[in-house]
mmCIF file of C-alpha atoms in Angstrom:
data_model
loop_
_atom_site.group_PDB
_atom_site.id
_atom_site.type_symbol
_atom_site.label_atom_id
_atom_site.label_comp_id
_atom_site.label_asym_id
_atom_site.label_seq_id
_atom_site.Cartn_x
_atom_site.Cartn_y
_atom_site.Cartn_z
ATOM 1 C CA MET X 1 20.551 -52.451 0.848
ATOM 2 C CA ALA X 2 19.614 -48.992 -0.416
ATOM 3 C CA LYS X 3 18.616 -46.508 2.247
ATOM 4 C CA THR X 4 15.953 -44.489 0.412
ATOM 5 C CA VAL X 5 14.457 -45.240 -3.005
ATOM 6 C CA VAL X 6 12.176 -42.859 -4.881
ATOM 7 C CA GLU X 7 9.893 -44.801 -7.200
ATOM 8 C CA ILE X 8 8.369 -42.868 -10.075
ATOM 9 C CA GLY X 9 4.935 -44.045 -11.161
ATOM 10 C CA PRO X 10 4.375 -47.158 -9.005
ATOM 11 C CA GLY X 11 1.097 -48.000 -10.718
ATOM 12 C CA ARG X 12 -0.391 -50.993 -8.875
ATOM 13 C CA GLY X 13 2.788 -51.654 -6.899
ATOM 14 C CA ALA X 14 4.400 -54.547 -8.781
ATOM 15 C CA LEU X 15 7.871 -53.017 -8.472
ATOM 16 C CA THR X 16 7.135 -51.401 -5.106
ATOM 17 C CA SER X 17 7.015 -54.760 -3.335
ATOM 18 C CA HIS X 18 10.472 -55.677 -4.623
ATOM 19 C CA LEU X 19 11.889 -52.275 -3.701
ATOM 20 C CA LEU X 20 10.598 -52.630 -0.146
ATOM 21 C CA SER X 21 12.563 -55.860 0.186
ATOM 22 C CA ARG X 22 15.768 -54.055 -0.793
ATOM 23 C CA ALA X 23 15.427 -50.584 0.720
ATOM 24 C CA GLU X 24 14.992 -49.123 4.181
ATOM 25 C CA ARG X 25 12.430 -46.657 2.847
ATOM 26 C CA VAL X 26 10.482 -46.232 -0.395
ATOM 27 C CA ILE X 27 8.940 -42.950 -1.547
ATOM 28 C CA ALA X 28 6.396 -43.731 -4.279
ATOM 29 C CA ILE X 29 5.248 -40.778 -6.396
ATOM 30 C CA GLU X 30 1.994 -41.400 -8.272
ATOM 31 C CA ILE X 31 -0.107 -38.822 -10.115
ATOM 32 C CA ASP X 32 -3.265 -40.943 -10.501
ATOM 33 C CA PRO X 33 -5.500 -40.495 -7.417
ATOM 34 C CA VAL X 34 -7.294 -43.795 -8.036
ATOM 35 C CA LEU X 35 -3.997 -45.680 -7.999
ATOM 36 C CA VAL X 36 -2.890 -43.782 -4.902
ATOM 37 C CA GLN X 37 -5.983 -45.006 -3.051
ATOM 38 C CA TYR X 38 -5.366 -48.556 -4.273
ATOM 39 C CA LEU X 39 -1.752 -48.444 -3.097
ATOM 40 C CA ARG X 40 -2.731 -47.044 0.303
ATOM 41 C CA ALA X 41 -5.047 -50.004 0.803
ATOM 42 C CA GLU X 42 -2.599 -52.544 -0.635
ATOM 43 C CA PHE X 43 0.325 -51.385 1.521
ATOM 44 C CA ARG X 44 -1.611 -50.161 4.579
ATOM 45 C CA ASP X 45 0.540 -52.318 6.874
ATOM 46 C CA GLU X 46 3.866 -51.142 5.419
ATOM 47 C CA PRO X 47 5.235 -48.201 7.457
ATOM 48 C CA ARG X 48 8.389 -47.949 5.334
ATOM 49 C CA LEU X 49 6.367 -46.843 2.293
ATOM 50 C CA THR X 50 5.468 -43.182 1.806
ATOM 51 C CA LEU X 51 2.929 -42.461 -0.936
ATOM 52 C CA VAL X 52 3.039 -39.046 -2.564
ATOM 53 C CA GLU X 53 0.194 -38.016 -4.846
ATOM 54 C CA ALA X 54 1.936 -35.625 -7.234
ATOM 55 C CA ASP X 55 3.290 -34.961 -10.684
ATOM 56 C CA VAL X 56 6.920 -36.088 -10.452
ATOM 57 C CA LEU X 57 8.007 -33.206 -12.686
ATOM 58 C CA LYS X 58 6.674 -30.771 -10.074
ATOM 59 C CA ALA X 59 7.831 -32.708 -7.005
ATOM 60 C CA ASP X 60 10.881 -31.654 -4.996
ATOM 61 C CA LEU X 61 13.083 -34.740 -5.063
ATOM 62 C CA THR X 62 15.706 -33.095 -2.868
ATOM 63 C CA GLN X 63 13.526 -33.233 0.262
ATOM 64 C CA TRP X 64 14.434 -36.875 0.973
ATOM 65 C CA GLY X 65 18.192 -36.440 1.024
ATOM 66 C CA THR X 66 20.407 -38.835 -0.912
ATOM 67 C CA VAL X 67 18.283 -41.284 -2.895
ATOM 68 C CA THR X 68 18.209 -43.971 -5.531
ATOM 69 C CA VAL X 69 15.565 -43.294 -8.189
ATOM 70 C CA ALA X 70 13.722 -46.053 -10.054
ATOM 71 C CA GLY X 71 10.677 -46.470 -12.234
ATOM 72 C CA ASN X 72 9.010 -47.449 -15.470
ATOM 73 C CA LEU X 73 9.084 -44.236 -17.498
ATOM 74 C CA PRO X 74 6.395 -43.267 -20.012
ATOM 75 C CA TYR X 75 7.955 -42.407 -23.358
ATOM 76 C CA TYR X 76 6.491 -38.909 -23.606
ATOM 77 C CA ILE X 77 8.127 -37.662 -20.390
ATOM 78 C CA THR X 78 11.285 -39.786 -20.328
ATOM 79 C CA SER X 79 13.666 -36.938 -21.142
ATOM 80 C CA PRO X 80 12.437 -34.441 -18.507
ATOM 81 C CA ILE X 81 12.377 -37.155 -15.809
ATOM 82 C CA LEU X 82 15.939 -38.172 -16.682
ATOM 83 C CA GLU X 83 17.041 -34.559 -16.446
ATOM 84 C CA LYS X 84 15.239 -34.071 -13.129
ATOM 85 C CA ALA X 85 16.914 -37.156 -11.651
ATOM 86 C CA LEU X 86 20.387 -36.293 -12.912
ATOM 87 C CA THR X 87 20.263 -32.718 -11.679
ATOM 88 C CA LEU X 88 20.016 -34.102 -8.129
ATOM 89 C CA GLY X 89 23.794 -34.247 -8.389
ATOM 90 C CA ALA X 90 25.412 -35.505 -5.185
ATOM 91 C CA ARG X 91 21.972 -36.393 -3.789
ATOM 92 C CA LEU X 92 21.611 -39.170 -6.392
ATOM 93 C CA ASN X 93 23.168 -42.571 -5.720
ATOM 94 C CA ARG X 94 22.007 -43.994 -9.021
ATOM 95 C CA ALA X 95 18.937 -44.122 -11.242
ATOM 96 C CA VAL X 96 17.504 -47.331 -12.698
ATOM 97 C CA PHE X 97 14.736 -46.992 -15.259
ATOM 98 C CA LEU X 98 12.714 -49.177 -17.587
ATOM 99 C CA VAL X 99 12.399 -47.283 -20.872
ATOM 100 C CA GLN X 100 11.675 -48.049 -24.491
ATOM 101 C CA LYS X 101 14.578 -49.955 -26.002
ATOM 102 C CA GLU X 102 15.198 -47.279 -28.625
ATOM 103 C CA VAL X 103 15.477 -44.668 -25.872
ATOM 104 C CA ALA X 104 17.955 -46.855 -23.950
ATOM 105 C CA GLU X 105 20.048 -47.161 -27.115
ATOM 106 C CA ARG X 106 20.053 -43.375 -27.508
ATOM 107 C CA LEU X 107 21.057 -42.833 -23.889
ATOM 108 C CA THR X 108 24.071 -45.133 -24.232
ATOM 109 C CA ALA X 109 25.013 -44.367 -27.862
ATOM 110 C CA ARG X 110 28.574 -43.450 -28.759
ATOM 111 C CA PRO X 111 29.679 -40.731 -31.225
ATOM 112 C CA GLY X 112 29.406 -41.827 -34.827
ATOM 113 C CA SER X 113 26.428 -44.134 -34.301
ATOM 114 C CA ARG X 114 22.986 -43.413 -35.701
ATOM 115 C CA ASP X 115 21.460 -43.338 -32.199
ATOM 116 C CA TYR X 116 23.851 -40.668 -30.887
ATOM 117 C CA GLY X 117 22.204 -37.288 -30.418
ATOM 118 C CA TYR X 118 21.233 -34.579 -27.980
ATOM 119 C CA LEU X 119 19.730 -37.040 -25.466
ATOM 120 C CA SER X 120 23.011 -38.988 -25.470
ATOM 121 C CA VAL X 121 25.047 -35.871 -24.709
ATOM 122 C CA GLN X 122 22.582 -34.601 -22.104
ATOM 123 C CA THR X 123 22.646 -37.919 -20.234
ATOM 124 C CA GLN X 124 26.355 -38.715 -20.571
ATOM 125 C CA LEU X 125 27.401 -35.216 -19.497
ATOM 126 C CA LEU X 126 26.164 -35.935 -15.968
ATOM 127 C CA SER X 127 26.248 -39.734 -15.752
ATOM 128 C CA ALA X 128 27.654 -43.011 -17.013
ATOM 129 C CA PRO X 129 24.632 -44.797 -18.536
ATOM 130 C CA GLU X 130 24.525 -48.581 -18.982
ATOM 131 C CA LEU X 131 21.980 -50.690 -20.839
ATOM 132 C CA LEU X 132 21.603 -53.641 -18.454
ATOM 133 C CA PHE X 133 19.156 -55.872 -20.349
ATOM 134 C CA THR X 134 16.206 -55.786 -22.708
ATOM 135 C CA VAL X 135 12.627 -56.702 -21.869
ATOM 136 C CA PRO X 136 10.527 -58.094 -24.757
ATOM 137 C CA ALA X 137 7.054 -56.737 -25.383
ATOM 138 C CA ALA X 138 5.636 -60.188 -24.619
ATOM 139 C CA ALA X 139 6.641 -59.753 -20.962
ATOM 140 C CA PHE X 140 3.820 -57.221 -20.490
ATOM 141 C CA ARG X 141 0.050 -57.622 -20.405
ATOM 142 C CA PRO X 142 -1.206 -56.266 -22.688
ATOM 143 C CA PRO X 143 2.001 -56.276 -24.754
ATOM 144 C CA PRO X 144 3.119 -52.889 -26.081
ATOM 145 C CA LYS X 145 4.196 -52.440 -29.671
ATOM 146 C CA VAL X 146 7.897 -52.041 -28.789
ATOM 147 C CA ASP X 147 10.518 -53.752 -26.663
ATOM 148 C CA SER X 148 11.857 -52.125 -23.524
ATOM 149 C CA ALA X 149 15.203 -52.049 -21.727
ATOM 150 C CA VAL X 150 16.528 -51.372 -18.257
ATOM 151 C CA VAL X 151 19.173 -48.681 -17.963
ATOM 152 C CA ARG X 152 21.308 -47.679 -14.987
ATOM 153 C CA LEU X 153 22.640 -44.145 -14.699
ATOM 154 C CA THR X 154 25.563 -43.643 -12.342
ATOM 155 C CA PRO X 155 26.094 -39.909 -11.719
ATOM 156 C CA ARG X 156 29.476 -38.321 -12.237
ATOM 157 C CA LEU X 157 30.714 -37.066 -8.883
ATOM 158 C CA GLU X 158 32.693 -34.239 -10.452
ATOM 159 C CA PRO X 159 31.664 -32.270 -13.564
ATOM 160 C CA GLU X 160 33.801 -33.175 -16.544
ATOM 161 C CA PHE X 161 33.985 -29.552 -17.684
ATOM 162 C CA PRO X 162 33.601 -27.404 -14.545
ATOM 163 C CA ALA X 163 34.277 -24.131 -16.356
ATOM 164 C CA ILE X 164 31.302 -24.615 -18.702
ATOM 165 C CA GLU X 165 27.830 -23.415 -17.742
ATOM 166 C CA ARG X 166 25.746 -26.554 -18.185
ATOM 167 C CA ASN X 167 22.475 -25.084 -19.454
ATOM 168 C CA ALA X 168 24.217 -22.817 -21.965
ATOM 169 C CA PHE X 169 26.299 -25.761 -23.174
ATOM 170 C CA LEU X 170 23.264 -28.014 -23.627
ATOM 171 C CA ASN X 171 21.393 -25.258 -25.473
ATOM 172 C CA PHE X 172 24.384 -24.981 -27.803
ATOM 173 C CA VAL X 173 24.503 -28.758 -28.345
ATOM 174 C CA GLY X 174 20.776 -28.713 -29.055
ATOM 175 C CA LEU X 175 21.394 -26.213 -31.848
ATOM 176 C CA CYS X 176 24.139 -28.432 -33.265
ATOM 177 C CA PHE X 177 21.593 -31.257 -33.553
ATOM 178 C CA ARG X 178 18.740 -29.022 -34.731
ATOM 179 C CA HIS X 179 18.645 -30.739 -38.137
ATOM 180 C CA LYS X 180 20.472 -34.027 -37.797
ATOM 181 C CA ARG X 181 21.306 -34.401 -41.488
ATOM 182 C CA LYS X 182 22.829 -30.927 -41.710
ATOM 183 C CA THR X 183 26.343 -29.950 -40.726
ATOM 184 C CA ILE X 184 26.983 -28.167 -37.463
ATOM 185 C CA ARG X 185 27.958 -25.077 -39.470
ATOM 186 C CA ASN X 186 24.562 -24.970 -41.157
ATOM 187 C CA ASN X 187 22.736 -25.602 -37.904
ATOM 188 C CA LEU X 188 24.569 -22.785 -36.100
ATOM 189 C CA SER X 189 24.661 -20.265 -38.951
ATOM 190 C CA GLN X 190 21.433 -18.556 -37.896
ATOM 191 C CA ASN X 191 22.713 -17.996 -34.379
ATOM 192 C CA TYR X 192 26.466 -17.334 -34.608
ATOM 193 C CA ASP X 193 28.942 -15.458 -36.770
ATOM 194 C CA ARG X 194 29.323 -17.327 -40.064
ATOM 195 C CA ALA X 195 32.930 -16.297 -40.624
ATOM 196 C CA LEU X 196 33.864 -17.680 -37.234
ATOM 197 C CA LEU X 197 32.035 -20.928 -37.934
ATOM 198 C CA ALA X 198 33.726 -21.272 -41.328
ATOM 199 C CA SER X 199 37.131 -20.962 -39.652
ATOM 200 C CA ILE X 200 36.526 -24.010 -37.441
ATOM 201 C CA PRO X 201 36.982 -27.335 -39.314
ATOM 202 C CA GLU X 202 34.805 -29.306 -36.882
ATOM 203 C CA THR X 203 31.717 -27.351 -37.938
ATOM 204 C CA ALA X 204 31.846 -29.101 -41.325
ATOM 205 C CA GLN X 205 30.833 -32.331 -39.540
ATOM 206 C CA ARG X 206 27.417 -33.416 -38.341
ATOM 207 C CA GLY X 207 26.603 -33.326 -34.654
ATOM 208 C CA GLU X 208 26.574 -37.112 -34.327
ATOM 209 C CA GLN X 209 30.280 -37.198 -35.182
ATOM 210 C CA LEU X 210 31.486 -35.147 -32.203
ATOM 211 C CA SER X 211 32.241 -36.487 -28.733
ATOM 212 C CA ILE X 212 31.318 -34.513 -25.623
ATOM 213 C CA PRO X 213 34.907 -33.198 -25.193
ATOM 214 C CA GLN X 214 34.842 -32.051 -28.824
ATOM 215 C CA PHE X 215 31.506 -30.312 -28.250
ATOM 216 C CA ALA X 216 33.010 -28.633 -25.180
ATOM 217 C CA GLN X 217 35.959 -27.346 -27.217
ATOM 218 C CA LEU X 218 33.632 -26.132 -29.969
ATOM 219 C CA PHE X 219 31.390 -24.414 -27.419
ATOM 220 C CA GLN X 220 34.344 -22.550 -25.934
ATOM 221 C CA ARG X 221 35.570 -21.447 -29.358
ATOM 222 C CA VAL X 222 32.166 -20.251 -30.559
ATOM 223 C CA VAL X 223 30.325 -19.084 -27.452
ATOM 224 C CA GLY X 224 33.430 -18.266 -25.444
ATOM 225 C CA SER X 225 34.856 -16.188 -28.271
ATOM 226 C CA GLY X 226 33.175 -13.038 -27.012
ATOM 227 C CA LEU X 227 31.045 -12.757 -30.142
ATOM 228 C CA PRO X 228 27.326 -12.560 -29.329
ATOM 229 C CA PRO X 229 24.824 -14.788 -31.139
ATOM 230 C CA VAL X 230 23.479 -13.382 -34.402
ATOM 231 C CA SER X 231 19.997 -11.991 -33.729
#
């Protein structure tokens, strides 16, 4: 049994009931005040549930100690919620989310596949993501236009590249994927010394072809070279 679960966007509490049967405490964060009032009435006799009326992107998730995070994530804020959960670091047991199937495929994509991109690197840098199962659109009322999938993110206890500053590295990777059909060299040429880029064979590839360790090596050669970005 999980000790504390933070549920993002409980809605009308369909998942909340199941979480309460498996956790000692559930913190449900809901931004809609009407739904908050509904949930307070629905679960008025449940002392193990704490309802928080807030925008999850502005909420301090660290205040509840070590947690498991779960929820059905809206497409338009999936990426920032994933980042917020993963940056909990040692305070995160695991995260389990229902997301659009195409997003789940991007989170778990491997180098060389068409789904591999910045979101893959961002997620896999801090966690081991797994696509557990898909949920067809027909399972919802009303049915959405796309299928969904459940993903589990297990955080990495130790950073894979401790010497690399994470935000700077992810900004660099984002530049490498700026135009997915272009080579890394072309994508970086406006920001870094072109002669240096031309001397590195890996920059002739597209971003989707490089693994995270290869990106780390490239980052150290380009950004760690001592040459400032081209203004």
